[in-house]
XYZ file of C-alpha atoms in Angstrom:
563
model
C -19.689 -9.975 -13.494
C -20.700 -13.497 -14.122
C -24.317 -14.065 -15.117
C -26.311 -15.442 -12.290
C -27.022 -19.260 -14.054
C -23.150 -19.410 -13.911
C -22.818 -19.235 -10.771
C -24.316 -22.989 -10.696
C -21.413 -24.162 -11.834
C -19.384 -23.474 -8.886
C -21.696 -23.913 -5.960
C -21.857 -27.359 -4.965
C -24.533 -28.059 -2.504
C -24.517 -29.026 0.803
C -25.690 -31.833 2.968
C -29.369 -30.380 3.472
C -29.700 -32.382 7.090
C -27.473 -29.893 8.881
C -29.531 -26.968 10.893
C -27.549 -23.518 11.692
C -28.716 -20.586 12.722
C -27.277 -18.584 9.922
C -28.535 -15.333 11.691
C -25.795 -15.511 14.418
C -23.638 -17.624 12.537
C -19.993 -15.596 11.941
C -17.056 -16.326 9.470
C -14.262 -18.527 11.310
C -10.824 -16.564 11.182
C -8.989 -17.707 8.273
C -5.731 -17.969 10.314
C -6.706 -19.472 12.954
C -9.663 -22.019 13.194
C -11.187 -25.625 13.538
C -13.067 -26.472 10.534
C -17.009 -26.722 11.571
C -19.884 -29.051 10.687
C -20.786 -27.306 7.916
C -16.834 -26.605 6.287
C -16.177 -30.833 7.114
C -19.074 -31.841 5.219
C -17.982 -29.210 2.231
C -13.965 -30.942 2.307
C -15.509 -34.343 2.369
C -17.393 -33.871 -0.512
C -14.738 -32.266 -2.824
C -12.005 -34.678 -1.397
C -14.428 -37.451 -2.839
C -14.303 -35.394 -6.153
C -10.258 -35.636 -5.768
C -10.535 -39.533 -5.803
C -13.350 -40.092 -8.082
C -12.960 -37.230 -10.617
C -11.714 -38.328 -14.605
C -11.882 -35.109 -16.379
C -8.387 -34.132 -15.501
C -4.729 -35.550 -14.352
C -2.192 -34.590 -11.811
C 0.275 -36.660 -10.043
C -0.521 -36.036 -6.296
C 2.233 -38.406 -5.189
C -0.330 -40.349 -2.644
C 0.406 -43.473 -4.275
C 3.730 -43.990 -5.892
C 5.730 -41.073 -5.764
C 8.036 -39.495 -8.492
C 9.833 -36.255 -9.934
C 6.713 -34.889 -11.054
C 4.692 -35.781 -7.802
C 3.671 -32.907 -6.144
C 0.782 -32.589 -3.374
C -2.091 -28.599 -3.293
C -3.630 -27.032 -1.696
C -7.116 -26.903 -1.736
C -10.009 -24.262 -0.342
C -14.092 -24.502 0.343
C -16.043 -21.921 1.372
C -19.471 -22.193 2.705
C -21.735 -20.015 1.341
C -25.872 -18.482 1.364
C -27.240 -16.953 -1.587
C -29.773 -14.669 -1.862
C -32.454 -17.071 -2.065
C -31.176 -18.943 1.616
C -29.409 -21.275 -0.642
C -26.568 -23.169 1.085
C -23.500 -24.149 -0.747
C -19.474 -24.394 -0.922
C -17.283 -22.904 -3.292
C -14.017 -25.058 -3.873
C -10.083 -23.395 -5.059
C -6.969 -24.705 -5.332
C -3.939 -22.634 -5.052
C -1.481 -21.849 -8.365
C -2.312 -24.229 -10.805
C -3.457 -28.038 -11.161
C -2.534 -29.891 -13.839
C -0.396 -27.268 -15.719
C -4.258 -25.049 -15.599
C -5.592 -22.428 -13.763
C -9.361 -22.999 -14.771
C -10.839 -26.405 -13.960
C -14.338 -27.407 -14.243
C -16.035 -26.932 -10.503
C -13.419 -24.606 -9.211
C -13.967 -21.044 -8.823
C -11.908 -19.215 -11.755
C -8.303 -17.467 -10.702
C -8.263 -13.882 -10.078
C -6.537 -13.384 -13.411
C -5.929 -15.855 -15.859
C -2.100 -15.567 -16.878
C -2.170 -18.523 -18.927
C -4.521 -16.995 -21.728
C -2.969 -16.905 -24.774
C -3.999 -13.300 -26.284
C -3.843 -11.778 -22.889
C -1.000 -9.280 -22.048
C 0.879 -11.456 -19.785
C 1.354 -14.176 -22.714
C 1.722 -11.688 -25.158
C 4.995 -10.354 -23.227
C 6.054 -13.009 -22.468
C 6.675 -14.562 -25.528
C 8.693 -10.683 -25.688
C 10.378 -11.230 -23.238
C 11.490 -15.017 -24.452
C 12.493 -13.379 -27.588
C 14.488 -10.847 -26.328
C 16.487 -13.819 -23.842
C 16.631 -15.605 -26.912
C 18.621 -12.756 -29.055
C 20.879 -12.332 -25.842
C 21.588 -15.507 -25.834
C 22.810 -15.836 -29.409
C 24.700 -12.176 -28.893
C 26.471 -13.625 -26.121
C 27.080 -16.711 -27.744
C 28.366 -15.067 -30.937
C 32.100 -16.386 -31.919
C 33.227 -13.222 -32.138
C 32.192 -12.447 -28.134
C 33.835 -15.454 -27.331
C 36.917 -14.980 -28.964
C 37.409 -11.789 -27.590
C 36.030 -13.004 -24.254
C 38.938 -15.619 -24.727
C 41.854 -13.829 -25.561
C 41.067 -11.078 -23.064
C 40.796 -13.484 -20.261
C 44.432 -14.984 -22.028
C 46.227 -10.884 -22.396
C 45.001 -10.431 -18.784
C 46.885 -13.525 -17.781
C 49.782 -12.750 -19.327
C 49.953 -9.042 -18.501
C 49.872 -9.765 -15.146
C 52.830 -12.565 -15.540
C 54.654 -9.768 -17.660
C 53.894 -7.195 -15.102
C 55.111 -9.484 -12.514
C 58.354 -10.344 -14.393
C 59.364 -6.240 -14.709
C 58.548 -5.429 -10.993
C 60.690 -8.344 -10.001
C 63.906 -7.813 -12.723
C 63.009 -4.167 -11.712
C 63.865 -4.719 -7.658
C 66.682 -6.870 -8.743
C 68.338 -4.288 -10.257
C 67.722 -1.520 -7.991
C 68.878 -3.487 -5.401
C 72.306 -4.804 -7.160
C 73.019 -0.520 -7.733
C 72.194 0.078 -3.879
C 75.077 -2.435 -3.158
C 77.465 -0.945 -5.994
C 76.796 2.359 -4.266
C 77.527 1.080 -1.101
C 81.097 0.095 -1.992
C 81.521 2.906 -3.762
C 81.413 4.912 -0.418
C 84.121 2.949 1.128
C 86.800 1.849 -1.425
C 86.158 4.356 -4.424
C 88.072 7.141 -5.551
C 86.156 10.277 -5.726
C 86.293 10.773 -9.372
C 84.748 6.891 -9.470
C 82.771 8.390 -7.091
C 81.320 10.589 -9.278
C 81.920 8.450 -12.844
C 79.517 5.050 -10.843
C 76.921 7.388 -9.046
C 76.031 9.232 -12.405
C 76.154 6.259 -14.132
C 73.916 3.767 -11.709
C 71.513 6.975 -11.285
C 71.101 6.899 -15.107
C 70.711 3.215 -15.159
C 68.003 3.768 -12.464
C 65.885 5.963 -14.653
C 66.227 3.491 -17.761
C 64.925 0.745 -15.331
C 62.033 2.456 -14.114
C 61.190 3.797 -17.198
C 61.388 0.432 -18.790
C 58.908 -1.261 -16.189
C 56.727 1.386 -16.380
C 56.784 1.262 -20.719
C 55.935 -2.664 -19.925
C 53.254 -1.508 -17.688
C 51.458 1.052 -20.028
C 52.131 -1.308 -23.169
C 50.175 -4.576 -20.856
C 47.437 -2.263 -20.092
C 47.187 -0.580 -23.642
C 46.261 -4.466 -24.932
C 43.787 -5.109 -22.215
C 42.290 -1.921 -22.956
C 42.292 -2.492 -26.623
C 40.552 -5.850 -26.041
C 38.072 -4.462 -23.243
C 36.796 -2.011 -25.460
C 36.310 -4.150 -28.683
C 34.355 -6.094 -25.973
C 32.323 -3.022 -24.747
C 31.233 -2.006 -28.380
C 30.397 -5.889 -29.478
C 28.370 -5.734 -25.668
C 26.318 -2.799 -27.120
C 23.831 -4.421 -28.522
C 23.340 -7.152 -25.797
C 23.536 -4.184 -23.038
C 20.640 -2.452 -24.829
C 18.826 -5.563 -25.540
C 18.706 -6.141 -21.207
C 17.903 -2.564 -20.945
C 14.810 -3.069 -23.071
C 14.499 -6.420 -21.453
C 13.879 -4.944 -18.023
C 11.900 -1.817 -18.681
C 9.679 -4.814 -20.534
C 9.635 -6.657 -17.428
C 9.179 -4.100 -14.868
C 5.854 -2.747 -16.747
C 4.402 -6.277 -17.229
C 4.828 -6.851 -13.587
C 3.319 -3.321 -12.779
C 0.455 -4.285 -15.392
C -0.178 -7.379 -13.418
C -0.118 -5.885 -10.293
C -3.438 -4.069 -11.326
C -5.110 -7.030 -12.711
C -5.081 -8.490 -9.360
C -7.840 -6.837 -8.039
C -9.393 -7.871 -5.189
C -13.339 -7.056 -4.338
C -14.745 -7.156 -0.175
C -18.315 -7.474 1.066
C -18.458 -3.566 0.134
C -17.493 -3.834 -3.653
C -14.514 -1.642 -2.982
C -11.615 -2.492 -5.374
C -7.589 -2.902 -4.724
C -4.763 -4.843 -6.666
C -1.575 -5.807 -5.318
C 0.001 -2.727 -5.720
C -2.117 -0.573 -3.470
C -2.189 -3.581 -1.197
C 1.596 -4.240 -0.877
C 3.353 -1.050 -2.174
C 1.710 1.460 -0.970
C 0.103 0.212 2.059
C 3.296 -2.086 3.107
C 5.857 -0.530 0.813
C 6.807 -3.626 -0.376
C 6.908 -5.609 -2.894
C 4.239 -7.996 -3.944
C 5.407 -11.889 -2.709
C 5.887 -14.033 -5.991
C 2.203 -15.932 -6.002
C 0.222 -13.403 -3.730
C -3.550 -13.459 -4.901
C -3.400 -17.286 -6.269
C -3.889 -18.736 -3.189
C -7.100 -20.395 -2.342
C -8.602 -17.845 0.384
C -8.475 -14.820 -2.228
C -10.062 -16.960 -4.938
C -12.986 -18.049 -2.572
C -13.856 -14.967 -1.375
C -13.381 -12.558 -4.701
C -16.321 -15.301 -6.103
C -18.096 -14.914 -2.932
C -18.143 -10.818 -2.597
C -18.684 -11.228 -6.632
C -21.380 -12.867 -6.943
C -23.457 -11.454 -3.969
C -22.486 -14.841 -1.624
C -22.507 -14.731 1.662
C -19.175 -16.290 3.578
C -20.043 -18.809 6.127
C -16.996 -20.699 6.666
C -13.657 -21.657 4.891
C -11.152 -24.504 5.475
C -8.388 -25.236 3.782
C -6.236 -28.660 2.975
C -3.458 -29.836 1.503
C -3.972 -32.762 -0.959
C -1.262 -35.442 -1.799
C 2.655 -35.537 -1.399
C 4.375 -33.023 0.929
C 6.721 -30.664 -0.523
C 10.655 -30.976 0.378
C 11.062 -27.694 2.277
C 7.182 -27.326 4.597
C 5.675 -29.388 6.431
C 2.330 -30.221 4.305
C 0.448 -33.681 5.421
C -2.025 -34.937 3.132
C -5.720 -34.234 4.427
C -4.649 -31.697 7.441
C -6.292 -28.277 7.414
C -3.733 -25.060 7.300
C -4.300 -21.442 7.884
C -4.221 -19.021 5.443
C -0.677 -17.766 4.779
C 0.349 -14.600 6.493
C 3.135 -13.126 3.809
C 0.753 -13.467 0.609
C -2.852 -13.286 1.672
C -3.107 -11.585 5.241
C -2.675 -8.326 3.609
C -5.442 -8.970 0.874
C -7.181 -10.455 2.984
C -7.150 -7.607 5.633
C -8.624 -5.504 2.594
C -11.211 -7.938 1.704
C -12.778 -9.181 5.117
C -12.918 -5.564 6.273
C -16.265 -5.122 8.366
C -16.968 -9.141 8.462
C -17.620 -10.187 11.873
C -14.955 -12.727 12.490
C -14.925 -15.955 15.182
C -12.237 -15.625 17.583
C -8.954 -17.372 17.397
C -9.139 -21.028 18.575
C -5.309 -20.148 20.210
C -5.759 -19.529 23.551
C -3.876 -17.266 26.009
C -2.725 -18.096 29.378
C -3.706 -15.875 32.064
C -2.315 -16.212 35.587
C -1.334 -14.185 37.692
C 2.525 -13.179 39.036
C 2.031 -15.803 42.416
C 0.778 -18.634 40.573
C 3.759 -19.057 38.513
C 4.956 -22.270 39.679
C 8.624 -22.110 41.395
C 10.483 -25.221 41.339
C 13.951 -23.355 42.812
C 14.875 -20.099 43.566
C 17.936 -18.075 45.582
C 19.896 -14.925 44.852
C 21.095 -15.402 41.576
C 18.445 -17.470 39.338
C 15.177 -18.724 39.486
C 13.527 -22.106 37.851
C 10.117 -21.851 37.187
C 7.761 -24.099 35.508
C 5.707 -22.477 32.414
C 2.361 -23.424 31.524
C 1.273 -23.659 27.947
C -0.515 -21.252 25.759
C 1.934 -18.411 27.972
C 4.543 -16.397 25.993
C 7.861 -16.529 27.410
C 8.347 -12.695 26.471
C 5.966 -10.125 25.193
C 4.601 -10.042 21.399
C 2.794 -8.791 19.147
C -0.404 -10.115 20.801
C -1.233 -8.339 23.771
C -0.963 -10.304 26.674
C 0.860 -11.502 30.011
C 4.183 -13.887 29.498
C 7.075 -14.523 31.822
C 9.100 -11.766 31.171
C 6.063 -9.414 32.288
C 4.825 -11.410 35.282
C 8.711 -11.646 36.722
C 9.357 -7.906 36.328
C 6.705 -6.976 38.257
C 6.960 -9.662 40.413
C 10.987 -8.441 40.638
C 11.227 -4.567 39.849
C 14.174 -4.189 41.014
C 16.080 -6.972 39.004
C 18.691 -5.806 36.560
C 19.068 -7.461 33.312
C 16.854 -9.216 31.296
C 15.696 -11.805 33.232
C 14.647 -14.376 30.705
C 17.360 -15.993 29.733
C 16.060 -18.053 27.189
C 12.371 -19.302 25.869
C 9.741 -21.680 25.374
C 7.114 -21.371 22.515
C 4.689 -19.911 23.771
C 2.369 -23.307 23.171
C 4.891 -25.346 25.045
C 5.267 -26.080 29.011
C 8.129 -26.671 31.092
C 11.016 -25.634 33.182
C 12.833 -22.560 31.942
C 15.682 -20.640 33.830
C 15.525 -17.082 35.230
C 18.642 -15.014 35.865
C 17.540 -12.143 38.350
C 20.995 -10.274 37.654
C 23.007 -9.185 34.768
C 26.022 -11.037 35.935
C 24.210 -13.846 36.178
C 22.395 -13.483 32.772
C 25.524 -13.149 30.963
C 26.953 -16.241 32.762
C 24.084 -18.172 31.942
C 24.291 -16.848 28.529
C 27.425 -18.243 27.646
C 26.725 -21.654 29.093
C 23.449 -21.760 26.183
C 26.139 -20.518 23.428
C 28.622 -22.959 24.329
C 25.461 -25.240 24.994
C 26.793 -26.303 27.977
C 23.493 -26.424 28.945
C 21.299 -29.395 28.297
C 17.592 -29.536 28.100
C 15.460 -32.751 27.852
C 11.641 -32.405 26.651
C 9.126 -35.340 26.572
C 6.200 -35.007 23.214
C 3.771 -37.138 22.586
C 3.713 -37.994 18.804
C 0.278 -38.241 17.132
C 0.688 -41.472 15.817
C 3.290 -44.516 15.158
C 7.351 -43.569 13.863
C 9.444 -46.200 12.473
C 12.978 -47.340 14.634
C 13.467 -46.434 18.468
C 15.817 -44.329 18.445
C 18.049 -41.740 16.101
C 19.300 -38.333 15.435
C 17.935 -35.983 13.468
C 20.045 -33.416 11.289
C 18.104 -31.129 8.915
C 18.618 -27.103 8.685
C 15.552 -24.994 9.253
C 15.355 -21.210 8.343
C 11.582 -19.302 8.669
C 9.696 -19.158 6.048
C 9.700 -15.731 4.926
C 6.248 -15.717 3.683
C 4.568 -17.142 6.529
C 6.443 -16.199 9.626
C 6.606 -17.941 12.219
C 6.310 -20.766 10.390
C 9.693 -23.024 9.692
C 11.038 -24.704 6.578
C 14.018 -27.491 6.187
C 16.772 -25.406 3.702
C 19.626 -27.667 2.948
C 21.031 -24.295 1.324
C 20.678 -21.565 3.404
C 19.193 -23.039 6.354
C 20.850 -22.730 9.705
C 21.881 -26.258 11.389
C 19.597 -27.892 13.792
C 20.219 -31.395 15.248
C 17.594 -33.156 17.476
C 18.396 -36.633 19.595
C 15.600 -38.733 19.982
C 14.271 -42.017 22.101
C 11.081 -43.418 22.203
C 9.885 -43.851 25.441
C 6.667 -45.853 24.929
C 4.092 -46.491 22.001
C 0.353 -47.049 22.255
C -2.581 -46.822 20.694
C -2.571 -43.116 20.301
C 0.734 -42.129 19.520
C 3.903 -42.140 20.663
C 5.795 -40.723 23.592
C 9.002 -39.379 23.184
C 12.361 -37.876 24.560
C 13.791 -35.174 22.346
C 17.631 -33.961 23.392
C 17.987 -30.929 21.130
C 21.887 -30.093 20.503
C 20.427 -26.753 19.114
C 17.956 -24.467 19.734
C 16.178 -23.426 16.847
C 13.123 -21.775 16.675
C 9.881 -24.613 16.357
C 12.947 -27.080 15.849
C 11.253 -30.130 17.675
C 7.768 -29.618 16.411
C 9.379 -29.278 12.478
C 11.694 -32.310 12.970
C 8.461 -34.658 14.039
C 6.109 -33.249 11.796
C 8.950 -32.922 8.412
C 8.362 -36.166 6.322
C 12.340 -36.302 6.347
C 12.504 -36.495 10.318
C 9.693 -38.297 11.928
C 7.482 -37.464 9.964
C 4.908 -37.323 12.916
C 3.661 -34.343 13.739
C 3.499 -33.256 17.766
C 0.037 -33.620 19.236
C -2.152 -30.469 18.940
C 0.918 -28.544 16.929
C -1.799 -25.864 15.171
C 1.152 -24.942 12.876
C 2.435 -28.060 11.732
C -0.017 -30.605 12.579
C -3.586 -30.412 13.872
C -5.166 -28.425 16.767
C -5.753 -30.484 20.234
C -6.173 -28.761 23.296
C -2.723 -27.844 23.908
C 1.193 -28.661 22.403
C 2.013 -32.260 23.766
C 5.386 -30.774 24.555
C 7.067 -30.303 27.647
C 10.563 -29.304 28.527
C 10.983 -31.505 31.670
C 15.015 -31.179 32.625
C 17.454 -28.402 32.502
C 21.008 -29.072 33.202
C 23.194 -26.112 34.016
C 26.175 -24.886 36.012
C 25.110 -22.431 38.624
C 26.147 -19.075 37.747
C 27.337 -17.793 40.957
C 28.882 -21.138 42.812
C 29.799 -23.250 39.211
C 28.069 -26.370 40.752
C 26.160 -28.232 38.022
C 22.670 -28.347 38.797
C 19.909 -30.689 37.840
C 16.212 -29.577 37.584
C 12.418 -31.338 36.952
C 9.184 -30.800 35.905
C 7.109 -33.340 35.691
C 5.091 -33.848 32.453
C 1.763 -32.750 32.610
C 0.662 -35.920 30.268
């Protein structure tokens, strides 16, 4: 435990003018908040530090961008000490410039970069064993054999080949012989030619299959000369991987994370044996678990965190330079879940829509569908948070409906028209028409600031981001294609309105392709995922063309947008 005077180091004060009442004052929820009085005044200070600050260099990329540009992510945390001391801790996630201990930053939860610790000392194993296996496997007498197997397979199969085919050639030239035999021969030749051929056909077959055994008798040969000069590099990755496997369960246990309690657990108890998974490459160096380990450490009491990213976005997320984040959700809900346990936290600044089944607006209905306007903040079908959405207003509303009604959704943050089907025939009808995407669907956002041209199309594959679900990144690799058309429809002093035309319908695909510096780079107003909280999406769906399912008549409907 760090020595009280230390703690100096790392507890910047405060702006002494601000009055709380600290008695009722709770922790804001680290995955869902707007950063306070108290938490602004803390990222203004240390984002000061960022501009001013000499005693260190990294290349954020805010003013001329290159290879090595790349933007953090920083954390503050408000704090009391015992003595009714108010401060802020500050963290950055990972490292900053190539270190993990910075002057003013709260340490990392374990150093890996210290040079007679156990994660060093392996290693430098472990890049001696990749090193011998890379010389084995680049030995000349591997590669020669490596060679002139790859050159006997080659030509045993063009041998092989050969045989078979002079082997059918044969058989089928004695087929015909026989054939004659049975209508012009004598019976004696008869006898003489079929003894003869059926000789002949046993040499042949014998022969191919001697060339057979004798093609795979030299690839064998070769194989296992390989096999025994592999020994040593086979054993070498066995050694390699038991080596790797116990440094990572060794490191595992030094990330140990403390809560207001004292009670200890690492990312093993936290991951594999809570979640039975496997720890997420990273987990425990981002900035929440950092804050609060020093925090709970040190006898600190948590007031309130906010976090920021600092400099040049990265290619895949969406990261703008100054705007607060949430704490990730695949690395540090789960250790955070362990170390917040019994704090008192604000509620979520996401609200939930709550209406009730007759005040869902109904722009058309008749037999077979239903077109109904949905307000923001209102799922479109149930989820993990417990509360109303279309789907469960509309069955209750329409028990006796078959299928499953919604056809397709809205985020839950966004408004607009959406289609019911209150059959199955219908559904399936409808179905097909958003597969084929028949269906067109026009949406008006308004744009927190100013974009560059008028108009354009935006092509750039998304796939979630597995460590922070729902959340969306851009993955020229394995992302899944997602194409946006886009107009401007009028530009003022607060942003800019827009008409988006998706031609696919990916999950968050509008609000990434404003907010992704390589669409337009603008995020949606009050998008809490990819841009900053407002008090609601500025996104509407506002037209839905579609082919009724019942008569085939194409069908226009609007909703007028709400701003």
């Amino acid at each position: 435990m760090l020595l009280p005077e230390h703690v100096d180091k790392y507890l910047h004060p405060i702006d002494s003018s601000i009055k709380i009442d600290l008695s009722s004052k709770k922790l804001n929820n680290p995955f869902s908040y707007m950063p306070d009085e108290l938490s602004l005044k803390a990222v203004n200070h240390l984002q000061q530090h960022l501009i001013n600050q000499q005693s260190w260099k990294h290349d954020f990329g805010l003013h001329e961008e290159s290879e090595d540009s790349m933007g953090k992510m920083f954390g503050v945390l408000v704090v009391e000490a015992s003595d009714g001391e108010i401060g802020y801790l500050a963290a950055f996630s990972g490292k900053l410039a190539g270190q993990v201990n910075l002057p003013g930053f709260v340490p990392p939860i374990f150093n890996m970069l210290e040079e007679d610790g156990f994660y060093r000392k392996a290693e430098r194993k472990l890049n001696d064993l990749n090193y011998k296996i890379k010389l084995a496997e680049e030995h000349p007498d591997i590669t020669d054999l490596k060679k002139r197997l790859k050159e006997t397979k080659k030509a045993s199969e063009h041998k092989i080949h050969e045989a078979k085919e002079e082997y059918k050639r044969l058989k089928t030239e004695r087929k015909n012989h026989r054939d004659l035999l049975l209508h012009y021969g004598s019976e004696s030749e008869k006898s003489f030619e079929i003894n003869r051929l059926n000789n002949e056909s046993r040499d042949s077959h014998r022969k191919y299959k001697d060339t057979v055994a004798i093609c795979h008798l030299e690839v064998g040969n070769l194989e296992l000369q390989l096999n025994q000069k592999q020994e040593e590099i086979i054993e070498l990755k066995r050694i390699r991987k038991s080596l790797s496997s116990s440094n990572q369960d060794k490191l595992f246990e030094q990330y140990s994370f403390l809560n207001t309690e004292l009670k200890s657990e690492n990312l093993g108890s936290i991951f594999i044996e809570k979640l039975g998974i496997k720890p997420p490459s990273g987990a425990g160096d981002c900035t929440a678990p950092k804050l609060f380990q020093f925090s709970f450490k040190n006898q600190l009491k948590p007031l309130s965190i906010a976090e920021f990213w600092w400099g040049k976005s990265p290619s895949s997320e969406v990261r703008i330079h100054q705007n607060f984040y949430p704490a990730c959700k695949g690395k540090c809900e789960p250790i955070l879940n362990h170390m917040l346990k019994g704090i008192e936290l604000m509620p979520s600044v996401k609200s939930i829509r709550v209406i009730e089944p007759d005040l869902l607006e109904t722009i058309f209905e008749d037999d077979d569908i239903l077109i109904i306007n949905k307000p923001d903040n209102l799922l479109s079908v149930p989820g993990k948070i417990k509360a109303e959405s279309v789907y469960s207003i509309l069955r209750k509303k329409y028990p006796n409906a078959d299928g499953p009604l919604v056809v397709h959704r809205l985020d839950m943050a966004t408004s607009g028209i959406m289609v019911i089907a209150k059959s199955l025939h219908s559904y399936k009808i409808l179905q097909e028409q958003f597969i084929s995407r028949t269906i067109k669907k026009t949406y008006k956002a308004f744009l927190e600031g100013p974009i560059v041209g008028d108009s354009g199309t935006i092509d750039l594959p998304m796939r979630v981001d597995h460590y922070d679900r729902p959340r969306q990144v851009i993955d020229f690799e394995n992302g899944k294609q997602a194409i946006t058309y886009w107009k401007v429809i009028q530009r003022t002093s607060e942003g800019t309105l827009i008409e988006f035309s998706p031609h696919t319908g990916r999950t968050h695909q509008l609000r990434v392709h404003s907010a992704h510096h390589l669409g337009l780079n603008c995020p949606i107003k009050g998008d809490d995922i990819y841009g900053k909280i407002s008090d609601r999406l500025y996104l509407h769906a506002e037209i839905l063309h579609l082919k009724h399912p019942a008569t085939g008549i194409a069908m226009t409907f609007n909703s007028i947008c709400p701003f």
